[in-house]
Structure formats: structure tokens, C-alpha cells
């Protein structure tokens, strides 16, 4: 099994990272949370131009996939940038429709591949269903929103109850884990930067061991989660996929949540500030911790597979 | 139209750049290599010209083996093929020698238009376009922020301290561009995968007909005599607002030609 990314996969990830950094993603996330979807939709269109969505759609429907490793690598970058919107849901819906087939697949997969369709998926709540062109239940059937809106810990996430509900798909769980890993990585980087810059008692706070140890713990957790994520992506289509995806989700949930808690401590009071960008990741890390199945549920799934 | 775009790999501007203490050349191992930022605008302009007038875009790079990463990225953006001038004998060449080596390589590729960034972020000499056009005996249009091609005529806007000049020339020509000219595209996944299959020709000194006695550090016309780290940034100027703060800021910006 080859875990190392190819030159092409790395270049694709770098491209997305640069695009998302140049595109003012944090501002789009804030606007999205405030109900203004226009900057988020423009960002969606830019991301679509890179061909990301086609990677989750089979060739017969105008895609190039499904390519789990490439999609995971890309979603990590979306997590790293705190991009708002149902990216994971749309990509997971594409994979689900690819398996269920039928007329919905024929109609929607080409549009998803082109990046023209925003899709939400009930797991059991449908993220940003009000901004979606199509809402699916867990079985991949078109579903109606019941109107019951749940607030999330992340103001950029609005959760809608859907008739029929549904369980998370393995592919979606994998992508959520990728998003979490990206968030954790971003939080570690911003915390390390801050620890190097912020001075107290005449020296950079990062020189104090109490901080170094916490940051090192975050790095260890993220590093341990990454091979589980890559391994799970490579296991797509094998009987071990479900188990490996759950293992990756547990590790990514714990790592990104630890990264969020540590970032908050390292930053001190400013970490609580809404206007300061790390708040975007901190809240998303907590919200995703229990989305697409809690760590306890995924631990149980790993346990059952052993 | 045969469009050649010159692409240089430079150390990532995000990381500190260093010269080697033994021969005062750039320490390329100390930082990741990236495409010189202004060259990305040159690539974008080359692709736009191709889209509007047809033809083929060739990336020409002179640099060590690891410059292939930058070539791949240029191909992923949409260039058709690449020529990589790579030879240990070229190491340490200065601008004058580089212009000679590129002239020789262009003799193999041919060209209707050569496009490059107006300077590189590492050496920042900004003279290559002028030297190259002199060697090639073709017109030079430097610091272009707008280029239009009509048949064999090329019209451009050239950025100056006081605004811009409108200049015209006849192709073939050498054009250097500034960052205001366009918005470079991001490579798509399809582009990245397609780049794998695009031809990259590797040329050594002999292949390109380059005389080894005219290139390389030992034969350079210029010499780095001494170098030192940039001084730490001094404290900025503080303007106390006495009702005229805005005017003072505008004055400062004007003195630096920002406005």
C-alpha cells in the first residue's frame, strides 16, 4: 500500500490551498454564517473550476472518479481554509448516487461533476439545505426538508431535519475526517505562529515548555490520524473500508478537537474572539467532532469489525 | 503562433533566501523552489494569446534538475510542451550569460513571441528581456501591463513612473510583463493529469549549441564581491495626527509612488 502522495496529487492540493488562501475564504465563511451566501457560492464556483467535484463522479456521468485519495487530499485543504458550505455532503452525495444509480443519478451527477449543483445529504440532519439545489436522504432519495432548523456550534453550519433522515455513508465519513484533519492542521499552524510571535515576560511564549508540550501533543495526534485517513482512502471498495473509515474518523475527531482546545489555550483571551480567524476553525472542529457519527459510535463500529 | 514563455524557478519568497558562503551563488537547497511569481503572469498571457490567436505555448526553463517541478506546474496551467536547459556547466551564470544560453535554446525552438516576467524575485536584475532582444535582434517591449496582437503587429502598454506608454512593434518580439497584466489561472485537476503526458525536452550545453567557455560561474562577467544579511527592519515612521494625518499619509504614499 502506497501512502505517499504522487507529484500530481500534491500539486492539486497545493493549487487548492493557494486558491482558497487567495480567495478570502474566512470572509466568505463569516458572510455564510450571517446568511449571505453570495461570497460562498463564488468560492464554490472557483473550487469547481479546479475539477474537484468531478473526482467523486464516475466517468459515465461526466466525472473522473471516484478517486478517494484525490478527494480526501482536496477536502483536507477545504478544512484547512474553513471553507463554508456542504462540500463534504455534495461529494458524498455524488458517491452515493453513483452507487444507487437511477434517474436522480442521471440528472444530477453530470451537474455535480461540473460544479453546478450544491447538494445536501441527511446524516441525519442536512447541512445548509436552504442553500442546496438538491437534498437527499440517507438512501440517496430526494427528500423534503421538514423546516426544523438546528443551530450548530459553528454558526456557518445550519442543520435541517429531513423526512426519512438517514445514516452517514462511509465515503462521507471519510471526507468529514479529511476536513477535520485539515482543520486540526490549520489550528496547529496558527497556534505555533502565535506562540512564536506573542511575547510575555520578555520572551516568545513558545519558548516555555508548558506550551511546547501541548503543541507537540497536537502534532502527534494529527500525525497519527493522517496514515489512518490515507489508509482508509486506499481501502475504498474493499470489505475493510467501513472499519478503516471509522478508525480514521475517531482519530481525526480526537486530533482536531485537541487542536481546537489547545489553540484556545495557546491564544489566551484572543482565542475567544469572534473577529479572529481561529474561531472559525475552533467552532467547526467542535461541531464536526460529533457529526457523521460520534467517536463512540465509530469506536463501536471498529470494535464490531475486529 | 509559436509562443515561448521563459520560466525561472526561484526560492520560495516565503522563506529566507541565502547565498552560499563558498561561491556566493544562490543556495537552492535552502528553500523550496517555486515558479517566479511574475513568470506566472507571463504563462497566463502566453495562454491567453494562444486562446485568441491559436498556436502553441512552449515553456523554456534554464535551471537545475529540480526545476522540473516548476515546468510541470506551467504545463498543468495549460502550456503545450517544455524545453529544460540543464547542465552543470550553466551553474552560476549571470544575466549576460543566461541571455546567451537562452538565445541558443531559442534557436532550437524558434519563436514568434517570447514572454517573460519583468524580473525574478531572487536576482531581481530585470535585464534579461533587454539583453535577450539585443542578442536576438528583435524589438523589446518591457514592463507590459496590456498586450494586443493584430497580425504581425503587437501593441502594448508599458508601465512607467508617470503612467504608461503605448508602444508598438512588429513580431517576432520579446515581451516582459508586470503583475497588473492579468490574473494567472489555477491548474485544474485535468490540467495536472494532462501535464504528465506533455513532452519535456532536456537540453545540455552541447544539445543547445552553447559554448561552455561563455557560461558558468568561472566565466561570468559579474562577480559577487561581498554580501551580508539584510539589516533588521527599523521602526517605522510614526505620524501624529494633528488634523492633517490623512494628507501626511497621502504625501508619504505619493513620495513612494504608491498613489
Coordinates of C-alpha atoms in Angstrom, one line a residue:
Chain A
X1 CA 0.0 0.0 0.0
X2 CA 1.5 3.3 -1.0
X3 CA 0.6 6.1 1.4
X4 CA 2.8 8.8 -0.2
X5 CA 1.0 11.2 -2.4
X6 CA 2.1 11.4 -6.1
X7 CA 3.5 14.6 -7.5
X8 CA 0.2 15.3 -9.2
X9 CA -1.8 14.8 -6.0
X10 CA 0.5 17.2 -4.2
X11 CA 0.2 19.8 -6.9
X12 CA -3.6 19.5 -6.9
X13 CA -3.6 20.1 -3.1
X14 CA -1.1 23.0 -3.4
X15 CA -3.3 24.5 -6.1
X16 CA -6.4 24.3 -3.9
X17 CA -4.5 25.7 -0.9
X18 CA -3.4 28.7 -2.9
X19 CA -6.8 29.3 -4.4
X20 CA -8.5 29.1 -1.1
X21 CA -5.9 31.4 0.6
X22 CA -6.2 34.0 -2.2
X23 CA -10.0 33.9 -2.3
X24 CA -10.7 35.4 1.1
X25 CA -12.2 32.2 2.4
X26 CA -12.5 33.5 6.0
X27 CA -14.6 36.4 4.9
X28 CA -16.8 34.1 2.9
X29 CA -17.3 31.9 6.0
X30 CA -18.4 34.9 8.0
X31 CA -20.8 36.0 5.4
X32 CA -22.2 32.5 5.1
X33 CA -22.8 32.4 8.8
X34 CA -24.6 35.8 8.6
X35 CA -26.9 34.4 5.8
X36 CA -25.1 36.0 2.8
X37 CA -24.4 33.1 0.6
X38 CA -23.0 35.0 -2.4
X39 CA -19.3 35.0 -1.5
X40 CA -19.5 31.3 -0.6
X41 CA -21.2 30.5 -3.9
X42 CA -18.4 32.4 -5.8
X43 CA -15.8 30.4 -3.8
X44 CA -17.7 27.2 -4.7
X45 CA -17.5 28.2 -8.4
X46 CA -13.7 28.8 -8.2
X47 CA -13.2 25.4 -6.4
X48 CA -15.4 23.8 -9.1
X49 CA -13.2 25.1 -11.8
X50 CA -10.3 23.0 -10.5
X51 CA -12.4 20.0 -11.3
X52 CA -12.8 18.8 -7.7
X53 CA -16.4 17.6 -7.9
X54 CA -15.7 15.5 -11.0
X55 CA -13.4 13.4 -8.8
X56 CA -16.3 12.0 -6.9
X57 CA -18.4 11.3 -10.0
X58 CA -18.0 8.2 -12.3
X59 CA -16.8 8.7 -15.9
X60 CA -20.2 7.6 -17.3
X61 CA -21.7 10.6 -15.7
X62 CA -19.1 13.1 -16.8
X63 CA -16.7 12.7 -13.9
X64 CA -13.3 11.2 -13.4
X65 CA -13.8 9.2 -10.3
X66 CA -14.5 8.2 -7.8
X67 CA -10.9 8.9 -6.8
X68 CA -10.9 8.7 -3.0
X69 CA -7.3 9.7 -2.4
X70 CA -7.6 12.8 -4.5
X71 CA -10.9 13.8 -3.0
X72 CA -9.6 13.3 0.6
X73 CA -6.5 15.4 -0.2
X74 CA -8.7 18.1 -1.6
X75 CA -11.2 18.1 1.3
X76 CA -8.3 18.4 3.8
X77 CA -7.5 21.7 2.1
X78 CA -11.1 22.8 2.3
X79 CA -10.9 22.0 6.0
X80 CA -7.7 23.9 6.4
X81 CA -9.3 27.0 4.9
X82 CA -12.6 26.7 6.8
X83 CA -14.5 27.0 3.5
X84 CA -18.2 27.2 4.2
X85 CA -20.9 25.1 2.5
X86 CA -21.8 21.5 2.0
X87 CA -18.7 20.4 0.1
X88 CA -18.4 17.1 2.0
X89 CA -22.2 16.5 1.6
X90 CA -22.1 17.2 -2.2
X91 CA -19.1 14.9 -2.7
X92 CA -20.6 12.2 -0.5
X93 CA -23.9 12.5 -2.4
X94 CA -22.1 12.1 -5.7
X95 CA -20.6 8.9 -4.5
X96 CA -23.9 7.7 -3.1
X97 CA -25.8 8.5 -6.3
X98 CA -23.1 6.7 -8.2
X99 CA -24.0 3.5 -6.3
X100 CA -27.8 3.9 -6.2
X101 CA -28.0 4.9 -9.9
X102 CA -31.4 5.6 -11.4
X103 CA -32.8 8.8 -12.8
X104 CA -31.6 11.0 -10.0
X105 CA -28.1 10.0 -10.8
X106 CA -28.6 10.6 -14.5
X107 CA -29.9 14.0 -13.9
X108 CA -27.7 15.3 -11.1
X109 CA -24.3 13.6 -11.4
X110 CA -23.3 15.5 -14.5
X111 CA -24.3 18.8 -12.8
X112 CA -22.4 17.9 -9.7
X113 CA -19.3 16.9 -11.8
X114 CA -19.5 20.4 -13.4
X115 CA -19.7 22.0 -10.0
X116 CA -23.1 23.5 -10.9
X117 CA -25.1 21.7 -8.1
X118 CA -24.9 22.2 -4.4
X119 CA -26.3 19.1 -2.7
X120 CA -27.1 18.4 0.9
X121 CA -27.4 14.9 2.4
X122 CA -29.2 13.9 5.6
X123 CA -26.8 12.3 8.1
X124 CA -29.4 12.6 9.8
X125 CA -29.5 16.4 9.5
X126 CA -28.9 18.0 6.2
X127 CA -26.3 20.8 6.3
X128 CA -27.2 24.1 4.7
X129 CA -30.2 22.5 3.0
X130 CA -31.5 26.0 2.4
X131 CA -28.5 26.7 0.1
X132 CA -28.7 23.4 -1.7
X133 CA -30.1 22.7 -5.1
X134 CA -30.9 19.1 -4.1
X135 CA -31.5 17.5 -0.7
X136 CA -31.1 13.7 -0.4
X137 CA -32.0 11.4 2.5
X138 CA -29.5 8.7 3.6
X139 CA -30.7 6.3 0.9
X140 CA -30.0 8.7 -1.9
X141 CA -33.7 9.6 -2.5
X142 CA -34.8 13.2 -3.0
X143 CA -36.1 14.3 0.4
X144 CA -38.2 17.2 1.7
X145 CA -36.9 19.5 4.5
X146 CA -39.4 19.5 7.4
X147 CA -38.5 23.0 8.3
X148 CA -37.0 22.2 11.7
X149 CA -33.7 24.1 11.8
X150 CA -31.0 23.2 14.3
X151 CA -28.3 25.6 15.3
X152 CA -24.8 24.2 15.3
X153 CA -21.9 25.2 17.5
X154 CA -20.4 26.5 14.2
X155 CA -22.5 29.5 13.0
X156 CA -21.5 28.7 9.4
X157 CA -23.4 25.4 9.7
X158 CA -27.1 25.3 9.7
X159 CA -28.7 21.9 10.1
X160 CA -32.1 20.9 8.7
X161 CA -34.3 18.0 9.6
X162 CA -35.3 15.9 6.6
X163 CA -38.1 13.5 6.0
X164 CA -36.6 10.0 6.1
X165 CA -33.4 11.1 7.8
X166 CA -30.5 8.8 7.2
X167 CA -27.2 7.3 8.3
X168 CA -23.9 8.6 7.3
X169 CA -22.3 6.9 4.2
X170 CA -18.8 5.5 4.7
X171 CA -17.4 7.8 1.9
X172 CA -18.9 10.9 3.6
X173 CA -17.5 9.8 7.0
X174 CA -14.1 9.6 5.3
X175 CA -14.4 13.1 3.8
X176 CA -15.5 14.5 7.2
X177 CA -12.4 13.0 8.7
X178 CA -10.3 14.7 6.0
X179 CA -12.0 18.0 6.7
X180 CA -11.3 17.6 10.4
X181 CA -7.6 16.8 9.8
X182 CA -7.3 19.9 7.7
X183 CA -8.9 22.0 10.4
X184 CA -6.6 20.5 13.0
X185 CA -3.5 21.2 10.9
X186 CA -4.6 24.8 10.4
X187 CA -5.2 25.2 14.1
X188 CA -1.7 23.8 14.9
X189 CA -0.1 26.1 12.4
X190 CA -1.8 29.2 13.6
X191 CA -1.1 28.3 17.2
X192 CA 2.6 27.7 16.5
X193 CA 2.8 31.0 14.7
X194 CA 1.2 32.8 17.6
X195 CA 3.5 31.1 20.2
X196 CA 6.5 32.3 18.2
X197 CA 5.2 35.9 17.9
X198 CA 3.4 36.6 21.2
X199 CA 5.9 37.7 23.9
X200 CA 5.4 37.5 27.7
X201 CA 7.9 38.0 30.5
X202 CA 10.5 39.1 27.9
X203 CA 10.4 36.1 25.6
X204 CA 8.2 34.4 23.0
X205 CA 5.6 32.3 24.8
X206 CA 6.5 29.3 22.6
X207 CA 9.8 29.1 24.4
X208 CA 8.0 27.9 27.6
X209 CA 7.8 24.1 27.8
X210 CA 4.3 24.2 29.1
X211 CA 3.2 25.4 25.6
X212 CA 5.7 23.3 23.6
X213 CA 4.4 20.1 25.1
X214 CA 0.8 20.9 24.4
X215 CA 1.6 21.8 20.8
X216 CA 3.7 18.7 20.4
X217 CA 0.8 16.6 21.6
X218 CA -1.4 18.1 18.9
X219 CA 1.1 17.4 16.3
X220 CA 1.5 13.7 17.4
X221 CA -2.3 13.2 17.2
X222 CA -2.5 14.8 13.8
X223 CA 0.4 12.7 12.5
X224 CA -1.2 9.5 13.8
X225 CA -4.5 10.4 12.3
X226 CA -3.1 11.1 8.8
X227 CA -2.0 7.5 7.9
X228 CA -5.4 6.2 9.1
X229 CA -7.1 8.6 6.8
X230 CA -4.8 7.8 3.8
X231 CA -5.2 4.1 4.5
X232 CA -8.9 4.3 4.7
X233 CA -9.0 6.2 1.3
X234 CA -6.9 3.4 -0.2
X235 CA -9.3 0.8 1.2
X236 CA -12.2 2.2 -0.8
X237 CA -14.1 -0.6 -2.4
X238 CA -12.7 -3.3 -0.1
X239 CA -14.5 -5.0 2.8
X240 CA -12.3 -3.2 5.3
X241 CA -13.4 0.2 4.1
X242 CA -16.1 0.6 6.8
X243 CA -13.8 -0.3 9.6
X244 CA -10.9 1.8 8.3
X245 CA -13.1 4.8 7.8
X246 CA -14.4 4.6 11.3
X247 CA -10.8 4.4 12.7
X248 CA -9.8 7.4 10.7
X249 CA -12.9 9.3 11.9
X250 CA -12.2 8.6 15.5
X251 CA -8.5 9.7 15.2
X252 CA -9.4 12.8 13.2
X253 CA -12.2 13.8 15.6
X254 CA -9.9 13.5 18.6
X255 CA -6.9 15.2 16.9
X256 CA -8.8 18.2 15.6
X257 CA -10.7 18.7 18.8
X258 CA -7.5 18.6 20.8
X259 CA -6.0 21.0 18.3
X260 CA -9.0 23.3 18.9
X261 CA -8.8 23.1 22.7
X262 CA -5.0 23.7 22.6
X263 CA -5.4 26.6 20.2
X264 CA -7.8 28.2 22.5
X265 CA -5.4 27.8 25.5
X266 CA -2.3 29.0 23.5
X267 CA -4.1 32.1 22.2
X268 CA -5.4 33.0 25.6
X269 CA -8.3 35.5 25.6
X270 CA -7.9 36.4 21.9
X271 CA -8.7 32.8 21.0
X272 CA -12.3 33.5 22.2
X273 CA -12.6 36.5 19.9
X274 CA -15.1 36.1 17.1
X275 CA -13.3 38.5 14.8
X276 CA -10.1 36.5 15.0
X277 CA -9.9 33.8 12.3
X278 CA -9.0 30.8 14.5
X279 CA -12.5 31.0 16.0
X280 CA -13.8 29.8 12.6
X281 CA -11.8 26.5 12.9
X282 CA -12.2 26.1 16.6
X283 CA -16.0 26.1 16.4
X284 CA -16.0 23.9 13.3
X285 CA -13.7 21.4 15.0
X286 CA -16.2 21.1 17.9
X287 CA -19.2 20.8 15.6
X288 CA -17.6 18.1 13.4
X289 CA -16.4 16.2 16.4
X290 CA -19.8 14.5 16.7
X291 CA -21.0 15.0 13.1
X292 CA -21.2 12.0 10.7
X293 CA -21.2 9.7 13.8
X294 CA -19.6 10.4 17.2
X295 CA -16.3 9.0 18.2
X296 CA -18.1 6.5 20.4
X297 CA -20.3 5.2 17.5
X298 CA -17.2 4.9 15.3
X299 CA -15.3 3.1 18.0
X300 CA -18.1 0.7 18.3
X301 CA -18.0 0.1 14.5
X302 CA -14.3 -0.7 14.7
X303 CA -14.9 -3.0 17.6
X304 CA -17.6 -4.9 15.7
X305 CA -15.2 -5.4 12.8
X306 CA -12.5 -6.9 14.9
Chain B
X1 CA 1.8 31.3 -33.4
X2 CA 4.9 30.0 -31.7
X3 CA 4.8 31.4 -28.2
X4 CA 7.8 30.8 -25.9
X5 CA 7.4 31.6 -22.2
X6 CA 10.5 31.8 -20.1
X7 CA 10.0 30.4 -16.6
X8 CA 12.5 30.6 -13.8
X9 CA 12.4 28.5 -10.7
X10 CA 13.3 30.7 -7.7
X11 CA 13.4 30.0 -3.9
X12 CA 10.0 30.4 -2.3
X13 CA 9.6 34.0 -1.3
X14 CA 8.0 32.9 2.0
X15 CA 11.3 31.5 3.2
X16 CA 14.6 33.4 3.8
X17 CA 16.9 33.4 0.8
X18 CA 20.5 32.7 1.3
X19 CA 23.7 32.8 -0.7
X20 CA 26.3 30.0 -0.3
X21 CA 29.4 31.1 1.6
X22 CA 31.8 29.2 -0.7
X23 CA 31.0 30.6 -4.1
X24 CA 28.4 33.3 -3.3
X25 CA 25.8 31.7 -5.5
X26 CA 22.2 31.1 -4.5
X27 CA 21.6 28.3 -2.0
X28 CA 18.9 26.5 -3.9
X29 CA 18.8 23.6 -1.4
X30 CA 17.9 26.0 1.5
X31 CA 14.4 26.7 0.2
X32 CA 11.6 25.1 -1.8
X33 CA 11.7 26.0 -5.5
X34 CA 8.6 27.7 -6.9
X35 CA 7.8 29.4 -10.2
X36 CA 9.0 33.0 -10.1
X37 CA 5.7 34.9 -9.4
X38 CA 5.9 37.3 -12.4
X39 CA 6.5 34.3 -14.7
X40 CA 3.1 33.0 -13.7
X41 CA 1.6 36.2 -15.3
X42 CA 3.8 35.5 -18.4
X43 CA 2.4 32.0 -18.6
X44 CA -1.1 33.3 -18.3
X45 CA -0.6 35.9 -21.0
X46 CA 1.0 33.3 -23.3
X47 CA -2.1 31.1 -22.8
X48 CA -4.4 34.0 -23.5
X49 CA -2.6 34.8 -26.7
X50 CA -2.8 31.2 -27.8
X51 CA -6.5 31.1 -27.0
X52 CA -7.1 34.2 -29.0
X53 CA -4.8 33.6 -32.0
X54 CA -4.0 29.9 -31.9
X55 CA -0.6 28.3 -31.9
X56 CA 1.5 26.6 -29.3
X57 CA 3.0 27.6 -26.0
X58 CA 6.4 26.3 -25.1
X59 CA 7.9 26.7 -21.6
X60 CA 11.6 27.3 -21.6
X61 CA 13.4 26.9 -18.3
X62 CA 17.1 27.1 -17.5
X63 CA 17.9 25.6 -14.1
X64 CA 18.9 22.5 -12.1
X65 CA 17.1 19.2 -12.4
X66 CA 14.6 20.1 -9.6
X67 CA 13.2 22.9 -11.8
X68 CA 11.1 20.1 -13.4
X69 CA 8.5 20.7 -10.7
X70 CA 8.0 24.3 -12.0
X71 CA 7.9 23.0 -15.5
X72 CA 5.1 20.6 -14.6
X73 CA 3.1 23.3 -13.0
X74 CA 3.5 25.5 -16.1
X75 CA 2.3 22.6 -18.2
X76 CA -0.5 22.0 -15.8
X77 CA -1.7 25.6 -16.3
X78 CA -2.0 24.7 -20.0
X79 CA 1.3 25.1 -21.8
X80 CA 1.8 22.5 -24.6
X81 CA 5.4 21.5 -24.2
X82 CA 8.6 22.4 -22.4
X83 CA 12.3 22.7 -23.0
X84 CA 14.6 22.4 -20.0
X85 CA 18.1 23.7 -20.3
X86 CA 20.0 21.9 -17.7
X87 CA 23.8 21.4 -17.4
X88 CA 26.2 21.7 -14.5
X89 CA 28.3 24.0 -16.8
X90 CA 25.5 26.6 -16.6
X91 CA 25.6 26.9 -12.8
X92 CA 26.4 30.3 -11.5
X93 CA 25.8 32.0 -14.9
X94 CA 24.9 35.7 -14.6
X95 CA 22.3 37.6 -16.6
X96 CA 24.5 38.2 -19.6
X97 CA 25.4 34.5 -19.9
X98 CA 21.8 33.5 -19.2
X99 CA 20.6 35.6 -22.1
X100 CA 23.2 33.9 -24.3
X101 CA 22.2 30.4 -23.2
X102 CA 18.5 31.2 -23.8
X103 CA 19.3 32.7 -27.2
X104 CA 20.9 29.5 -28.2
X105 CA 18.0 27.4 -26.9
X106 CA 15.5 29.7 -28.7
X107 CA 17.5 28.9 -31.9
X108 CA 16.1 25.4 -31.5
X109 CA 12.6 26.2 -30.5
X110 CA 12.1 29.1 -32.9
X111 CA 9.6 31.8 -31.7
X112 CA 7.2 34.5 -32.8
X113 CA 6.9 35.9 -29.4
X114 CA 9.0 35.4 -26.2
X115 CA 7.2 36.3 -23.0
X116 CA 8.8 36.5 -19.5
X117 CA 8.2 38.1 -16.1
X118 CA 9.8 41.6 -15.8
X119 CA 12.2 40.4 -13.1
X120 CA 12.8 37.4 -10.9
X121 CA 12.2 37.5 -7.1
X122 CA 15.7 36.1 -6.4
X123 CA 18.2 38.1 -8.6
X124 CA 15.9 41.0 -9.4
X125 CA 18.2 42.3 -12.2
X126 CA 15.2 42.8 -14.6
X127 CA 17.6 43.0 -17.5
X128 CA 17.0 39.6 -19.3
X129 CA 14.3 40.9 -21.7
X130 CA 16.5 43.7 -22.9
X131 CA 19.7 41.6 -23.2
X132 CA 17.8 38.8 -25.0
X133 CA 16.1 41.1 -27.5
X134 CA 19.5 42.7 -28.3
X135 CA 21.1 39.3 -28.9
X136 CA 18.1 38.1 -31.0
X137 CA 17.9 41.4 -32.9
X138 CA 14.2 41.7 -32.3
X139 CA 12.1 44.5 -30.6
X140 CA 11.7 44.5 -26.8
X141 CA 8.6 45.5 -25.0
X142 CA 9.3 45.6 -21.3
X143 CA 7.1 46.1 -18.3
X144 CA 3.9 45.5 -20.2
X145 CA 0.6 45.6 -18.4
X146 CA -1.5 45.1 -21.5
X147 CA -0.7 43.4 -24.8
X148 CA -2.7 43.2 -28.0
X149 CA -1.7 41.3 -31.1
X150 CA -3.1 42.0 -34.6
X151 CA -1.5 40.0 -37.3
X152 CA 2.2 40.6 -37.0
X153 CA 1.7 43.9 -35.1
X154 CA 2.0 43.9 -31.3
X155 CA 0.7 46.8 -29.3
X156 CA 1.3 47.2 -25.6
X157 CA 1.1 49.5 -22.6
X158 CA 4.3 49.9 -20.8
X159 CA 4.2 50.9 -17.2
X160 CA 6.2 54.0 -16.3
X161 CA 6.7 56.2 -13.3
X162 CA 4.2 58.7 -14.7
X163 CA 1.6 56.3 -16.0
X164 CA 2.1 54.2 -19.1
X165 CA 3.5 54.5 -22.6
X166 CA 1.7 53.0 -25.6
X167 CA 4.3 51.1 -27.7
X168 CA 4.0 49.1 -30.9
X169 CA 6.4 46.7 -32.6
X170 CA 6.4 44.0 -35.2
X171 CA 6.7 40.3 -34.4
X172 CA 8.9 38.5 -33.6
X173 CA 9.5 40.3 -30.3
X174 CA 10.4 39.9 -26.6
X175 CA 7.8 41.0 -24.1
X176 CA 8.3 41.2 -20.3
X177 CA 5.1 41.6 -18.2
X178 CA 4.2 43.0 -14.8
X179 CA 1.6 41.7 -12.4
X180 CA -1.1 44.1 -13.5
X181 CA -1.5 42.4 -16.8
X182 CA -3.8 39.5 -15.8
X183 CA -4.9 37.1 -13.2
X184 CA -3.0 33.8 -13.5
X185 CA -5.2 30.7 -13.6
X186 CA -5.0 27.9 -11.2
X187 CA -4.2 24.5 -12.7
X188 CA -7.2 22.2 -12.8
X189 CA -7.1 18.5 -11.9
X190 CA -7.4 17.7 -15.6
X191 CA -4.6 20.0 -16.5
X192 CA -2.4 18.5 -13.8
X193 CA -3.0 15.0 -15.1
X194 CA -2.6 16.1 -18.8
X195 CA 0.8 17.7 -17.9
X196 CA 2.2 14.2 -17.1
X197 CA 1.9 13.3 -20.8
X198 CA 3.2 16.5 -22.3
X199 CA 6.7 16.4 -23.8
X200 CA 9.6 17.9 -21.9
X201 CA 12.8 18.1 -23.9
X202 CA 16.0 18.2 -21.9
X203 CA 19.0 20.1 -23.4
X204 CA 22.6 20.1 -22.3
X205 CA 25.2 22.6 -23.4
X206 CA 26.1 20.5 -26.5
X207 CA 22.4 20.0 -27.5
X208 CA 21.7 23.7 -27.4
X209 CA 25.0 24.6 -29.1
X210 CA 26.2 26.6 -26.1
X211 CA 29.9 27.3 -25.9
X212 CA 30.9 26.1 -22.4
X213 CA 33.6 28.9 -22.2
X214 CA 30.8 31.5 -22.3
X215 CA 28.7 30.3 -19.4
X216 CA 29.1 29.3 -15.8
X217 CA 30.4 31.0 -12.6
X218 CA 34.1 31.0 -13.7
X219 CA 33.3 32.9 -16.9
X220 CA 30.7 35.3 -15.5
X221 CA 31.1 39.0 -16.4
X222 CA 29.8 40.0 -13.0
X223 CA 31.1 38.8 -9.6
X224 CA 29.6 38.9 -6.1
X225 CA 32.3 40.5 -4.1
X226 CA 30.6 40.6 -0.7
X227 CA 27.2 40.0 0.8
X228 CA 25.5 40.5 4.1
X229 CA 22.2 39.7 5.7
X230 CA 19.6 42.5 5.3
X231 CA 19.5 44.7 8.4
X232 CA 16.7 44.1 10.8
X233 CA 13.7 46.3 10.0
X234 CA 13.9 49.6 11.8
X235 CA 10.9 51.1 13.5
X236 CA 8.5 52.7 11.0
X237 CA 7.8 56.4 10.9
X238 CA 5.0 57.4 13.3
X239 CA 2.8 60.2 12.1
X240 CA 0.9 62.1 14.8
X241 CA -2.4 63.2 13.5
X242 CA -3.0 66.8 14.1
X243 CA -5.9 67.0 11.8
X244 CA -3.6 66.6 8.8
X245 CA -2.9 62.8 9.2
X246 CA -4.7 61.9 6.0
X247 CA -2.7 64.4 4.0
X248 CA 0.6 63.2 5.5
X249 CA -0.2 59.6 4.7
X250 CA -1.1 60.6 1.1
X251 CA 2.1 62.6 0.9
X252 CA 4.1 59.6 2.0
X253 CA 2.4 57.2 -0.4
X254 CA 2.9 59.7 -3.2
X255 CA 6.6 60.0 -2.4
X256 CA 6.9 56.3 -2.7
X257 CA 4.9 56.4 -5.9
X258 CA 2.1 54.2 -4.5
X259 CA -0.5 56.7 -5.5

